[in-house]
């Protein structure tokens, strides 16, 4: 599916360095989400957006920030990466709440902090 | 505090038999439930959902059952096929305009279907 793409797909970075992950959609969907997947925890919400410049925190937002200056792009930034942020990060999009509740997920970014 | 729990980390079944994946939730405000399937190195994909006003929803080989009084839902796959081998996530939404469509996911269950 070309409707949502994440970049990069893989990244290795050093502790203390800033990292930005990008999510790009071509569906013109209003809602965008960042999740992280970790063994034993499933998928946990980091931040989400309900419109351009409208964002809010999820359950595991500490150490992360986001920005959405355009409908199609949702950026996740780790200001100073730590080893606990080693994870697989998924972006998801969805249309209006009254439509299909299902998200469409990107293919993920595997981030390793060494 | 895990509001959505999948207590079985893994499940192994024989091809052609039924697979039953279980999910429990604690938040009584949840009113919509979904199942996602995930293959390695791919994002999760939507499988089936159910509203809290229903107790069953079918889509081909997949059926989801909801027991609101027990705060429990299950996914039945009949018959199971080797291609069903994946990680299955249960998810729930509290609904309403202020929820912004946020989903709370369980930990996932690894299903292995043996030929």
Short mmCIF file of C-alpha atoms in Angstrom, two decimals:
data_model
loop_
_atom_site.label_atom_id
_atom_site.label_comp_id
_atom_site.label_asym_id
_atom_site.label_seq_id
_atom_site.Cartn_x
_atom_site.Cartn_y
_atom_site.Cartn_z
CA UNK A 1 0.00 0.00 0.00
CA UNK A 2 1.39 3.39 -0.98
CA UNK A 3 -1.15 5.19 1.25
CA UNK A 4 1.26 5.44 4.15
CA UNK A 5 5.03 5.28 4.23
CA UNK A 6 7.53 5.47 7.05
CA UNK A 7 11.15 6.50 6.79
CA UNK A 8 13.69 5.34 7.50
CA UNK A 9 12.87 1.63 7.74
CA UNK A 10 15.90 0.92 9.89
CA UNK A 11 18.14 3.19 11.93
CA UNK A 12 20.97 2.70 14.38
CA UNK A 13 21.88 5.72 16.45
CA UNK A 14 23.99 6.55 19.45
CA UNK A 15 22.72 7.42 22.89
CA UNK A 16 22.18 11.14 23.29
CA UNK A 17 21.70 11.94 19.63
CA UNK A 18 18.46 13.39 18.22
CA UNK A 19 16.44 11.23 15.87
CA UNK A 20 13.45 12.08 13.68
CA UNK A 21 11.14 9.50 12.15
CA UNK A 22 8.81 10.47 9.35
CA UNK A 23 5.34 9.28 8.49
CA UNK A 24 3.87 10.33 5.16
CA UNK A 25 0.33 9.65 3.95
CA UNK A 26 -1.39 10.20 0.64
CA UNK A 27 -4.93 9.48 1.91
CA UNK A 28 -5.68 12.99 3.24
CA UNK A 29 -6.77 11.38 6.52
CA UNK A 30 -7.29 13.64 9.50
CA UNK A 31 -5.98 11.34 12.24
CA UNK A 32 -2.41 10.12 12.59
CA UNK A 33 -0.78 8.14 15.38
CA UNK A 34 2.63 6.99 16.50
CA UNK A 35 2.91 3.67 18.35
CA UNK A 36 5.85 1.66 19.57
CA UNK A 37 5.89 -2.12 19.70
CA UNK A 38 7.83 -3.93 22.39
CA UNK A 39 7.76 -7.58 23.50
CA UNK A 40 5.28 -8.11 26.31
CA UNK A 41 3.71 -4.69 25.82
CA UNK A 42 2.08 -4.91 22.43
CA UNK A 43 1.51 -1.56 20.77
CA UNK A 44 1.58 1.54 22.94
CA UNK A 45 0.48 5.01 21.84
CA UNK A 46 3.20 7.68 21.93
CA UNK A 47 1.50 10.72 20.38
CA UNK A 48 -1.37 11.36 18.04
CA UNK A 49 -2.69 14.12 15.82
CA UNK A 50 -6.26 15.11 15.03
CA UNK A 51 -5.38 17.81 12.51
CA UNK A 52 -2.64 20.10 11.28
CA UNK A 53 -0.83 21.51 14.31
CA UNK A 54 -3.24 19.61 16.61
CA UNK A 55 -1.38 16.95 18.57
CA UNK A 56 -1.60 15.35 21.98
CA UNK A 57 0.23 12.88 24.18
CA UNK A 58 -0.40 9.17 24.41
CA UNK A 59 0.46 6.79 27.22
CA UNK A 60 4.25 6.66 26.65
CA UNK A 61 5.09 10.18 25.47
CA UNK A 62 8.06 10.96 27.74
CA UNK A 63 11.19 11.62 25.69
CA UNK A 64 9.26 12.11 22.46
CA UNK A 65 7.86 15.10 20.60
CA UNK A 66 5.84 15.36 17.40
CA UNK A 67 4.96 17.87 14.76
CA UNK A 68 2.36 18.04 12.04
CA UNK A 69 2.71 21.08 9.82
CA UNK A 70 0.96 19.47 6.85
CA UNK A 71 -1.89 16.98 6.62
CA UNK A 72 0.33 14.41 4.97
CA UNK A 73 3.32 14.43 7.33
CA UNK A 74 3.61 13.46 10.99
CA UNK A 75 7.10 13.58 12.48
CA UNK A 76 8.24 11.84 15.64
CA UNK A 77 11.38 13.22 17.30
CA UNK A 78 13.50 11.68 20.00
CA UNK A 79 15.31 14.72 21.34
CA UNK A 80 18.08 12.70 23.00
CA UNK A 81 17.83 9.01 22.25
CA UNK A 82 18.19 6.48 25.07
CA UNK A 83 18.57 2.71 24.97
CA UNK A 84 15.02 2.33 26.35
CA UNK A 85 13.77 3.85 23.10
CA UNK A 86 15.11 0.93 21.10
CA UNK A 87 11.91 -0.37 19.56
CA UNK A 88 9.85 -0.78 16.43
CA UNK A 89 7.84 2.35 15.69
CA UNK A 90 4.61 2.26 13.74
CA UNK A 91 2.67 5.14 12.29
CA UNK A 92 -1.05 4.72 11.64
CA UNK A 93 -3.71 6.76 9.89
CA UNK A 94 -7.48 6.71 9.85
CA UNK A 95 -10.34 8.62 8.36
CA UNK A 96 -13.24 10.25 10.13
CA UNK A 97 -14.47 8.60 13.31
CA UNK A 98 -17.80 7.70 11.75
CA UNK A 99 -16.13 5.61 9.07
CA UNK A 100 -14.31 2.31 9.43
CA UNK A 101 -12.66 2.26 12.81
CA UNK A 102 -9.67 0.38 11.48
CA UNK A 103 -6.31 2.02 11.26
CA UNK A 104 -3.98 1.66 8.32
CA UNK A 105 -0.46 1.08 9.60
CA UNK A 106 2.85 1.82 7.99
CA UNK A 107 5.49 -0.88 7.67
CA UNK A 108 7.39 0.31 10.72
CA UNK A 109 10.78 1.75 11.60
CA UNK A 110 13.19 -0.41 13.55
CA UNK A 111 15.26 1.90 15.74
CA UNK A 112 18.27 0.71 17.69
CA UNK A 113 19.94 3.03 20.18
CA UNK A 114 23.47 1.91 21.10
CA UNK B 1 -2.10 -0.47 34.03
CA UNK B 2 -2.93 -2.76 31.11
CA UNK B 3 -6.51 -2.03 30.11
CA UNK B 4 -6.52 -4.63 27.35
CA UNK B 5 -4.94 -7.99 28.10
CA UNK B 6 -4.13 -11.00 26.01
CA UNK B 7 -3.01 -13.52 28.56
CA UNK B 8 -1.83 -16.18 26.13
CA UNK B 9 1.48 -15.17 24.54
CA UNK B 10 1.26 -18.01 22.05
CA UNK B 11 -1.12 -20.59 20.59
CA UNK B 12 -0.35 -23.60 18.42
CA UNK B 13 -3.04 -25.41 16.39
CA UNK B 14 -3.26 -27.96 13.63
CA UNK B 15 -4.32 -26.95 10.14
CA UNK B 16 -8.07 -27.33 9.69
CA UNK B 17 -8.85 -27.03 13.39
CA UNK B 18 -10.31 -24.05 15.21
CA UNK B 19 -8.09 -21.31 16.64
CA UNK B 20 -9.49 -19.33 19.56
CA UNK B 21 -7.71 -16.19 20.66
CA UNK B 22 -8.84 -14.45 23.81
CA UNK B 23 -8.79 -10.89 25.07
CA UNK B 24 -9.93 -9.27 28.32
CA UNK B 25 -10.47 -5.60 29.07
CA UNK B 26 -11.00 -3.57 32.20
CA UNK B 27 -12.24 -0.19 30.96
CA UNK B 28 -16.06 -0.20 30.87
CA UNK B 29 -15.96 2.86 28.59
CA UNK B 30 -14.64 0.77 25.70
CA UNK B 31 -17.38 0.42 23.11
CA UNK B 32 -15.62 -0.79 19.99
CA UNK B 33 -13.24 -3.68 19.63
CA UNK B 34 -10.94 -4.74 16.84
CA UNK B 35 -8.53 -7.49 15.93
CA UNK B 36 -5.35 -6.90 13.97
CA UNK B 37 -3.02 -9.40 12.38
CA UNK B 38 0.70 -8.82 12.01
CA UNK B 39 3.30 -10.63 9.96
CA UNK B 40 7.03 -10.17 10.64
CA UNK B 41 8.55 -6.98 9.21
CA UNK B 42 5.12 -5.62 8.30
CA UNK B 43 2.65 -3.29 9.96
CA UNK B 44 -0.49 -4.70 11.58
CA UNK B 45 -3.50 -5.07 9.31
CA UNK B 46 -7.13 -4.72 10.31
CA UNK B 47 -8.95 -8.05 10.51
CA UNK B 48 -12.39 -7.71 12.05
CA UNK B 49 -14.24 -5.50 14.52
CA UNK B 50 -17.32 -5.47 16.71
CA UNK B 51 -19.41 -2.78 18.31
CA UNK B 52 -20.52 -3.11 21.91
CA UNK B 53 -24.14 -3.22 20.77
CA UNK B 54 -23.47 -6.62 19.20
CA UNK B 55 -22.26 -9.89 20.64
CA UNK B 56 -21.04 -11.51 17.43
CA UNK B 57 -19.62 -10.50 14.08
CA UNK B 58 -18.58 -12.82 11.28
CA UNK B 59 -16.41 -12.33 8.24
CA UNK B 60 -15.64 -15.50 6.35
CA UNK B 61 -13.48 -17.78 8.49
CA UNK B 62 -13.22 -15.16 11.23
CA UNK B 63 -15.77 -14.59 13.98
CA UNK B 64 -15.46 -12.26 16.93
CA UNK B 65 -17.55 -12.79 20.05
CA UNK B 66 -18.10 -10.15 22.71
CA UNK B 67 -19.22 -10.84 26.27
CA UNK B 68 -19.74 -7.41 27.82
CA UNK B 69 -20.65 -8.67 31.27
CA UNK B 70 -17.37 -10.58 31.47
CA UNK B 71 -15.44 -7.85 29.61
CA UNK B 72 -14.12 -10.54 27.32
CA UNK B 73 -13.85 -11.01 23.61
CA UNK B 74 -12.55 -13.82 21.48
CA UNK B 75 -11.54 -14.37 17.89
CA UNK B 76 -12.39 -17.70 16.28
CA UNK B 77 -10.68 -18.82 13.09
CA UNK B 78 -12.28 -21.81 11.39
CA UNK B 79 -10.72 -23.64 9.69
CA UNK B 80 -7.21 -22.53 10.55
CA UNK B 81 -4.67 -22.34 7.74
CA UNK B 82 -0.86 -22.13 7.82
CA UNK B 83 -1.11 -18.64 6.31
CA UNK B 84 -2.94 -17.55 9.48
CA UNK B 85 0.31 -17.90 11.43
CA UNK B 86 0.99 -14.38 12.70
CA UNK B 87 0.75 -12.19 15.76
CA UNK B 88 -2.82 -11.19 16.61
CA UNK B 89 -3.55 -8.01 18.54
CA UNK B 90 -6.78 -7.18 20.25
CA UNK B 91 -7.61 -3.46 20.44
CA UNK B 92 -10.34 -1.31 21.99
CA UNK B 93 -11.66 2.19 21.63
CA UNK B 94 -13.61 4.30 24.11
CA UNK B 95 -15.42 6.02 21.26
CA UNK B 96 -16.89 9.48 21.38
CA UNK B 97 -15.63 12.62 19.66
CA UNK B 98 -12.96 13.37 22.24
CA UNK B 99 -11.30 9.98 21.92
CA UNK B 100 -9.92 10.94 18.49
CA UNK B 101 -10.02 7.32 17.48
CA UNK B 102 -7.31 6.26 19.88
CA UNK B 103 -6.92 2.51 20.23
CA UNK B 104 -5.59 0.62 23.22
CA UNK B 105 -3.87 -2.62 22.24
CA UNK B 106 -3.24 -5.87 24.02
CA UNK B 107 0.17 -7.53 24.19
CA UNK B 108 -0.48 -9.81 21.24
CA UNK B 109 -0.76 -13.59 20.78
CA UNK B 110 1.52 -15.49 18.42
CA UNK B 111 -0.57 -18.01 16.47
CA UNK B 112 1.20 -20.90 14.78
CA UNK B 113 -0.81 -23.17 12.50
CA UNK B 114 0.96 -26.42 11.71
CA UNK B 115 0.34 -28.21 8.37
#
